[in-house]
Amino acid sequence: MSGRTEGGAVEFRRPPLAVFLAAFCASPSPAFAHASDRGHVLLLPTGYYLIGGAFAVAVSFLVLALLPANWLGLLWRRRLPLFAFGDSARAIISLISFAGFAILIAAGLLGSRDPLSNPLPLVIWTLLWAGLTLLQGLLGDLWSWLNPWCGPWRLLSRGRSDEAQLPQWLGCWPAVVLFFAFAWFELVDPAPDDPARLAFAAGVYWLLTFIAMRVFGYDKWSRSGEFLGIFFSMVARFAPVERDDKGRLALCWPGARLLTAEPLPASGIAFLLLALSSVSFDGLSKTFFWLGLFGINPLEFPGRTAVIDSGSLGLVLAFVLLAGVFLVAVILGQRLGGSDKPLAQAAGLLVWSIVPIALAYHVAHYLTVLLVDGQYALASLSDPFALRWNLFGTADMQVEAGVVAGAGSAWWLWNVQAGAIILGHVLAVLVAHGLAWRLHPQPARAALSQFPLTVLMIAYTIFGLWLLATPTVG
């Protein structure tokens, strides 16, 4: 469902190619912004947003470079204890989730063919992928309780100890491959919203994951191949809610748990970079600029079938470009800081600073989808099989698409989206500095080592704001 109601803006001039090489710097100029494809045209000073966003990230780097090294560390370590609860209900909640998932699969196969009336695509693309990601970043790892595998696995695997071993070199490469397949299905496949098509894909994924968990064990496959769990657990590390091994909850600063993370292996680095590059390409693939590169008139968009090849190529190139630029920034930073740490360790640690950026892009990109399609989801859940049921009293609710239409809506939507991107990059600079102090014992060298990565974040801030401000199809 991504992109159905995305916000954007129309520049008077076609943006230069340097935007995509992370070197674009726009001058202040008027721009038009619309909240959705049904929205209102509103004048916004887009150039000022671009310059202001880059300036905010740059200033945060300078401030951190001048602060005492222990000041930020003391801030990150502060905790506010809350309460404790055990894991006794985890399997029960997962079984309920599995039952709901089975009903959704049945609705996808037997219910309405309209993706705005059938609950399966609305729950998966809107409530799960767009909504739960946001909740993970706010409240912690809810997915470990809600996933539809934990309960059934515990029910059928009691007393079993004949689990096969996964080779250590495998890491989470299976999850990288599966996440790429998921991104391709969402962004490139001609009909990812088709209920029957989605039901088949989701059902096959659940079955294959469950078989792998039975063979290799729930914990092993959750860390190696179940890409949703790996993605959600990474996002949950940003949350200001922390739960320790004894079930005790505490409040902490957003991103504080990222500073205590262990360096990721090559597969983990690839996974996080793929998560960011895929959502970035989702926005880029709908721009007039991208479509123009392949000779497609965006005002007469022929449909997703016509852009399968360019979409597949773009998804790969976006990942390769981001991975290459990130590794170059880390290598340059290591040389500037005079570090003797291996590149794998430095990259595996610093890649955690990508999490705030990925979450910010997710929020900005899917905000309008949540606001509009979330209402369709509530209505469809009351009548999953299109039999005129009203299970929760929401079947007849009026969907208010006006929440993302009109001059006022366009103004606050664009500001919230732009604010999320800028704040995400500022927090990423904070996290990167904290991680750099683990690689470089001298604060001056740690700050110097972060200069190339900060330049990358400034460029990505500009790119993200440009994505919000440029015209898009649909």
PDB file of C-alpha atoms in Angstrom, residues 279-450:
ATOM      1  CA  VAL A 279      12.525   2.664   1.865  1.00  0.00           C
ATOM      2  CA  SER A 280      14.618   5.418   0.249  1.00  0.00           C
ATOM      3  CA  PHE A 281      14.203   3.808  -3.156  1.00  0.00           C
ATOM      4  CA  ASP A 282      10.469   3.480  -2.529  1.00  0.00           C
ATOM      5  CA  GLY A 283      10.280   7.263  -2.438  1.00  0.00           C
ATOM      6  CA  LEU A 284      12.732   7.775  -5.299  1.00  0.00           C
ATOM      7  CA  SER A 285      11.033   5.279  -7.636  1.00  0.00           C
ATOM      8  CA  LYS A 286       7.855   7.362  -7.760  1.00  0.00           C
ATOM      9  CA  THR A 287       9.512  10.699  -8.548  1.00  0.00           C
ATOM     10  CA  PHE A 288       9.211  12.392 -11.905  1.00  0.00           C
ATOM     11  CA  PHE A 289      13.013  12.454 -12.045  1.00  0.00           C
ATOM     12  CA  TRP A 290      13.440   8.676 -11.745  1.00  0.00           C
ATOM     13  CA  LEU A 291      10.663   7.858 -14.209  1.00  0.00           C
ATOM     14  CA  GLY A 292      12.077  10.412 -16.653  1.00  0.00           C
ATOM     15  CA  LEU A 293      15.409   8.577 -16.648  1.00  0.00           C
ATOM     16  CA  PHE A 294      13.634   5.600 -18.268  1.00  0.00           C
ATOM     17  CA  GLY A 295      11.559   7.599 -20.722  1.00  0.00           C
ATOM     18  CA  ILE A 296       8.271   7.234 -18.805  1.00  0.00           C
ATOM     19  CA  ASN A 297       5.850  10.142 -18.760  1.00  0.00           C
ATOM     20  CA  PRO A 298       4.777  10.394 -15.096  1.00  0.00           C
ATOM     21  CA  LEU A 299       1.575  12.205 -16.113  1.00  0.00           C
ATOM     22  CA  GLU A 300       0.588   9.132 -18.127  1.00  0.00           C
ATOM     23  CA  PHE A 301       1.985   6.456 -15.815  1.00  0.00           C
ATOM     24  CA  PRO A 302       1.472   3.070 -17.542  1.00  0.00           C
ATOM     25  CA  GLY A 303       1.386   1.036 -14.326  1.00  0.00           C
ATOM     26  CA  ARG A 304       3.865  -1.025 -12.303  1.00  0.00           C
ATOM     27  CA  THR A 305       4.162  -3.743 -14.939  1.00  0.00           C
ATOM     28  CA  ALA A 306       6.015  -1.301 -17.199  1.00  0.00           C
ATOM     29  CA  VAL A 307       8.656  -0.501 -14.567  1.00  0.00           C
ATOM     30  CA  ILE A 308       9.538  -3.978 -13.259  1.00  0.00           C
ATOM     31  CA  ASP A 309      13.003  -3.970 -14.858  1.00  0.00           C
ATOM     32  CA  SER A 310      13.876  -0.420 -13.822  1.00  0.00           C
ATOM     33  CA  GLY A 311      12.460  -1.031 -10.343  1.00  0.00           C
ATOM     34  CA  SER A 312      14.489  -4.195  -9.848  1.00  0.00           C
ATOM     35  CA  LEU A 313      17.640  -2.449 -11.075  1.00  0.00           C
ATOM     36  CA  GLY A 314      16.988   0.584  -8.890  1.00  0.00           C
ATOM     37  CA  LEU A 315      16.419  -1.496  -5.762  1.00  0.00           C
ATOM     38  CA  VAL A 316      19.806  -3.189  -6.237  1.00  0.00           C
ATOM     39  CA  LEU A 317      21.619   0.032  -7.155  1.00  0.00           C
ATOM     40  CA  ALA A 318      20.194   1.891  -4.156  1.00  0.00           C
ATOM     41  CA  PHE A 319      21.601  -0.756  -1.821  1.00  0.00           C
ATOM     42  CA  VAL A 320      24.978  -0.971  -3.574  1.00  0.00           C
ATOM     43  CA  LEU A 321      25.374   2.825  -3.637  1.00  0.00           C
ATOM     44  CA  LEU A 322      24.453   3.265   0.038  1.00  0.00           C
ATOM     45  CA  ALA A 323      26.686   0.367   1.122  1.00  0.00           C
ATOM     46  CA  GLY A 324      29.602   1.716  -0.900  1.00  0.00           C
ATOM     47  CA  VAL A 325      29.289   5.267   0.399  1.00  0.00           C
ATOM     48  CA  PHE A 326      28.886   4.054   3.992  1.00  0.00           C
ATOM     49  CA  LEU A 327      32.001   1.858   3.814  1.00  0.00           C
ATOM     50  CA  VAL A 328      34.019   4.688   2.243  1.00  0.00           C
ATOM     51  CA  ALA A 329      32.908   7.020   5.066  1.00  0.00           C
ATOM     52  CA  VAL A 330      33.946   4.459   7.688  1.00  0.00           C
ATOM     53  CA  ILE A 331      37.331   3.838   6.010  1.00  0.00           C
ATOM     54  CA  LEU A 332      38.072   7.572   5.774  1.00  0.00           C
ATOM     55  CA  GLY A 333      36.965   8.057   9.360  1.00  0.00           C
ATOM     56  CA  GLN A 334      39.245   5.290  10.579  1.00  0.00           C
ATOM     57  CA  ARG A 335      42.186   6.865   8.784  1.00  0.00           C
ATOM     58  CA  LEU A 336      41.433  10.355  10.078  1.00  0.00           C
ATOM     59  CA  GLY A 337      41.103   9.010  13.616  1.00  0.00           C
ATOM     60  CA  GLY A 338      44.250   6.912  13.316  1.00  0.00           C
ATOM     61  CA  SER A 339      42.425   3.787  14.494  1.00  0.00           C
ATOM     62  CA  ASP A 340      44.016   0.355  14.419  1.00  0.00           C
ATOM     63  CA  LYS A 341      40.641  -1.408  14.770  1.00  0.00           C
ATOM     64  CA  PRO A 342      39.668  -3.755  11.894  1.00  0.00           C
ATOM     65  CA  LEU A 343      37.313  -2.303   9.300  1.00  0.00           C
ATOM     66  CA  ALA A 344      34.765  -5.058   9.992  1.00  0.00           C
ATOM     67  CA  GLN A 345      34.585  -4.086  13.663  1.00  0.00           C
ATOM     68  CA  ALA A 346      34.293  -0.356  12.939  1.00  0.00           C
ATOM     69  CA  ALA A 347      31.638  -0.798  10.247  1.00  0.00           C
ATOM     70  CA  GLY A 348      29.743  -3.358  12.342  1.00  0.00           C
ATOM     71  CA  LEU A 349      29.583  -0.932  15.247  1.00  0.00           C
ATOM     72  CA  LEU A 350      28.939   2.337  13.402  1.00  0.00           C
ATOM     73  CA  VAL A 351      26.177   0.832  11.253  1.00  0.00           C
ATOM     74  CA  TRP A 352      23.936   0.947  14.340  1.00  0.00           C
ATOM     75  CA  SER A 353      23.781   4.721  13.805  1.00  0.00           C
ATOM     76  CA  ILE A 354      21.700   3.932  10.694  1.00  0.00           C
ATOM     77  CA  VAL A 355      18.749   2.806  12.871  1.00  0.00           C
ATOM     78  CA  PRO A 356      17.484   6.340  13.778  1.00  0.00           C
ATOM     79  CA  ILE A 357      17.709   7.339  10.107  1.00  0.00           C
ATOM     80  CA  ALA A 358      15.861   4.232   8.897  1.00  0.00           C
ATOM     81  CA  LEU A 359      13.127   4.775  11.484  1.00  0.00           C
ATOM     82  CA  ALA A 360      12.825   8.463  10.575  1.00  0.00           C
ATOM     83  CA  TYR A 361      12.475   7.639   6.868  1.00  0.00           C
ATOM     84  CA  HIS A 362       9.875   5.022   7.713  1.00  0.00           C
ATOM     85  CA  VAL A 363       7.815   7.523   9.713  1.00  0.00           C
ATOM     86  CA  ALA A 364       8.065  10.240   7.062  1.00  0.00           C
ATOM     87  CA  HIS A 365       7.367   7.885   4.163  1.00  0.00           C
ATOM     88  CA  TYR A 366       4.372   6.049   5.625  1.00  0.00           C
ATOM     89  CA  LEU A 367       2.733   8.826   7.657  1.00  0.00           C
ATOM     90  CA  THR A 368      -0.057   9.562   5.192  1.00  0.00           C
ATOM     91  CA  VAL A 369      -0.558   5.845   4.529  1.00  0.00           C
ATOM     92  CA  LEU A 370      -1.149   5.314   8.246  1.00  0.00           C
ATOM     93  CA  LEU A 371      -3.551   8.224   8.536  1.00  0.00           C
ATOM     94  CA  VAL A 372      -5.775   7.205   5.619  1.00  0.00           C
ATOM     95  CA  ASP A 373      -5.343   3.472   5.069  1.00  0.00           C
ATOM     96  CA  GLY A 374      -5.391   2.924   8.829  1.00  0.00           C
ATOM     97  CA  GLN A 375      -9.040   4.006   8.746  1.00  0.00           C
ATOM     98  CA  TYR A 376      -9.777   1.560   5.922  1.00  0.00           C
ATOM     99  CA  ALA A 377      -8.120  -1.161   8.005  1.00  0.00           C
ATOM    100  CA  LEU A 378     -10.379  -0.484  11.001  1.00  0.00           C
ATOM    101  CA  ALA A 379     -13.451  -0.656   8.770  1.00  0.00           C
ATOM    102  CA  SER A 380     -12.375  -3.847   6.983  1.00  0.00           C
ATOM    103  CA  LEU A 381     -11.580  -5.729  10.211  1.00  0.00           C
ATOM    104  CA  SER A 382     -15.247  -5.540  11.191  1.00  0.00           C
ATOM    105  CA  ASP A 383     -16.256  -7.307   7.973  1.00  0.00           C
ATOM    106  CA  PRO A 384     -13.276  -9.451   6.899  1.00  0.00           C
ATOM    107  CA  PHE A 385     -15.181 -11.660   4.452  1.00  0.00           C
ATOM    108  CA  ALA A 386     -17.422  -8.955   2.925  1.00  0.00           C
ATOM    109  CA  LEU A 387     -20.540 -10.594   4.406  1.00  0.00           C
ATOM    110  CA  ARG A 388     -21.986  -7.360   5.840  1.00  0.00           C
ATOM    111  CA  TRP A 389     -20.751  -8.145   9.346  1.00  0.00           C
ATOM    112  CA  ASN A 390     -19.978  -5.423  11.870  1.00  0.00           C
ATOM    113  CA  LEU A 391     -17.890  -7.260  14.473  1.00  0.00           C
ATOM    114  CA  PHE A 392     -16.290  -4.193  16.074  1.00  0.00           C
ATOM    115  CA  GLY A 393     -18.795  -1.523  15.118  1.00  0.00           C
ATOM    116  CA  THR A 394     -16.453   0.057  12.560  1.00  0.00           C
ATOM    117  CA  ALA A 395     -17.707  -1.449   9.293  1.00  0.00           C
ATOM    118  CA  ASP A 396     -19.723   1.644   8.415  1.00  0.00           C
ATOM    119  CA  MET A 397     -17.210   4.225   9.596  1.00  0.00           C
ATOM    120  CA  GLN A 398     -16.646   7.157   7.269  1.00  0.00           C
ATOM    121  CA  VAL A 399     -13.043   7.314   6.044  1.00  0.00           C
ATOM    122  CA  GLU A 400     -11.785  10.883   6.437  1.00  0.00           C
ATOM    123  CA  ALA A 401      -9.319  11.312   3.573  1.00  0.00           C
ATOM    124  CA  GLY A 402      -9.429  15.046   4.258  1.00  0.00           C
ATOM    125  CA  VAL A 403      -6.936  14.521   7.072  1.00  0.00           C
ATOM    126  CA  VAL A 404      -4.213  14.619   4.405  1.00  0.00           C
ATOM    127  CA  ALA A 405      -5.913  17.051   1.995  1.00  0.00           C
ATOM    128  CA  GLY A 406      -6.106  20.813   1.951  1.00  0.00           C
ATOM    129  CA  ALA A 407      -3.656  23.621   2.583  1.00  0.00           C
ATOM    130  CA  GLY A 408      -3.544  23.188   6.360  1.00  0.00           C
ATOM    131  CA  SER A 409      -2.995  19.440   6.157  1.00  0.00           C
ATOM    132  CA  ALA A 410      -0.262  19.810   3.541  1.00  0.00           C
ATOM    133  CA  TRP A 411       1.548  22.298   5.770  1.00  0.00           C
ATOM    134  CA  TRP A 412       1.562  20.211   8.965  1.00  0.00           C
ATOM    135  CA  LEU A 413       2.198  16.919   7.154  1.00  0.00           C
ATOM    136  CA  TRP A 414       5.245  18.245   5.361  1.00  0.00           C
ATOM    137  CA  ASN A 415       6.591  19.786   8.540  1.00  0.00           C
ATOM    138  CA  VAL A 416       6.108  16.585  10.536  1.00  0.00           C
ATOM    139  CA  GLN A 417       7.768  14.529   7.798  1.00  0.00           C
ATOM    140  CA  ALA A 418      10.654  16.971   7.411  1.00  0.00           C
ATOM    141  CA  GLY A 419      11.031  17.216  11.185  1.00  0.00           C
ATOM    142  CA  ALA A 420      11.196  13.420  11.505  1.00  0.00           C
ATOM    143  CA  ILE A 421      13.975  13.192   8.917  1.00  0.00           C
ATOM    144  CA  ILE A 422      16.018  16.007  10.465  1.00  0.00           C
ATOM    145  CA  LEU A 423      15.553  14.686  14.008  1.00  0.00           C
ATOM    146  CA  GLY A 424      16.465  11.167  12.888  1.00  0.00           C
ATOM    147  CA  HIS A 425      19.738  12.363  11.399  1.00  0.00           C
ATOM    148  CA  VAL A 426      20.589  14.473  14.451  1.00  0.00           C
ATOM    149  CA  LEU A 427      20.015  11.449  16.700  1.00  0.00           C
ATOM    150  CA  ALA A 428      22.098   9.353  14.317  1.00  0.00           C
ATOM    151  CA  VAL A 429      24.995  11.807  14.781  1.00  0.00           C
ATOM    152  CA  LEU A 430      24.601  11.471  18.570  1.00  0.00           C
ATOM    153  CA  VAL A 431      24.638   7.676  18.374  1.00  0.00           C
ATOM    154  CA  ALA A 432      27.577   7.664  15.956  1.00  0.00           C
ATOM    155  CA  HIS A 433      29.601   9.809  18.355  1.00  0.00           C
ATOM    156  CA  GLY A 434      28.857   7.492  21.250  1.00  0.00           C
ATOM    157  CA  LEU A 435      29.882   4.477  19.179  1.00  0.00           C
ATOM    158  CA  ALA A 436      33.024   6.241  17.947  1.00  0.00           C
ATOM    159  CA  TRP A 437      34.217   6.669  21.535  1.00  0.00           C
ATOM    160  CA  ARG A 438      34.202   2.864  21.814  1.00  0.00           C
ATOM    161  CA  LEU A 439      36.596   2.710  18.840  1.00  0.00           C
ATOM    162  CA  HIS A 440      38.795   5.696  19.733  1.00  0.00           C
ATOM    163  CA  PRO A 441      39.779   6.261  23.378  1.00  0.00           C
ATOM    164  CA  GLN A 442      40.824   9.859  22.665  1.00  0.00           C
ATOM    165  CA  PRO A 443      37.770  12.184  22.272  1.00  0.00           C
ATOM    166  CA  ALA A 444      39.510  14.384  19.688  1.00  0.00           C
ATOM    167  CA  ARG A 445      40.276  11.396  17.471  1.00  0.00           C
ATOM    168  CA  ALA A 446      36.746  10.054  17.958  1.00  0.00           C
ATOM    169  CA  ALA A 447      35.251  13.368  16.789  1.00  0.00           C
ATOM    170  CA  LEU A 448      37.645  13.564  13.839  1.00  0.00           C
ATOM    171  CA  SER A 449      36.776  10.024  12.780  1.00  0.00           C
ATOM    172  CA  GLN A 450      33.108  10.966  12.549  1.00  0.00           C
TER     173      GLN A 450
END
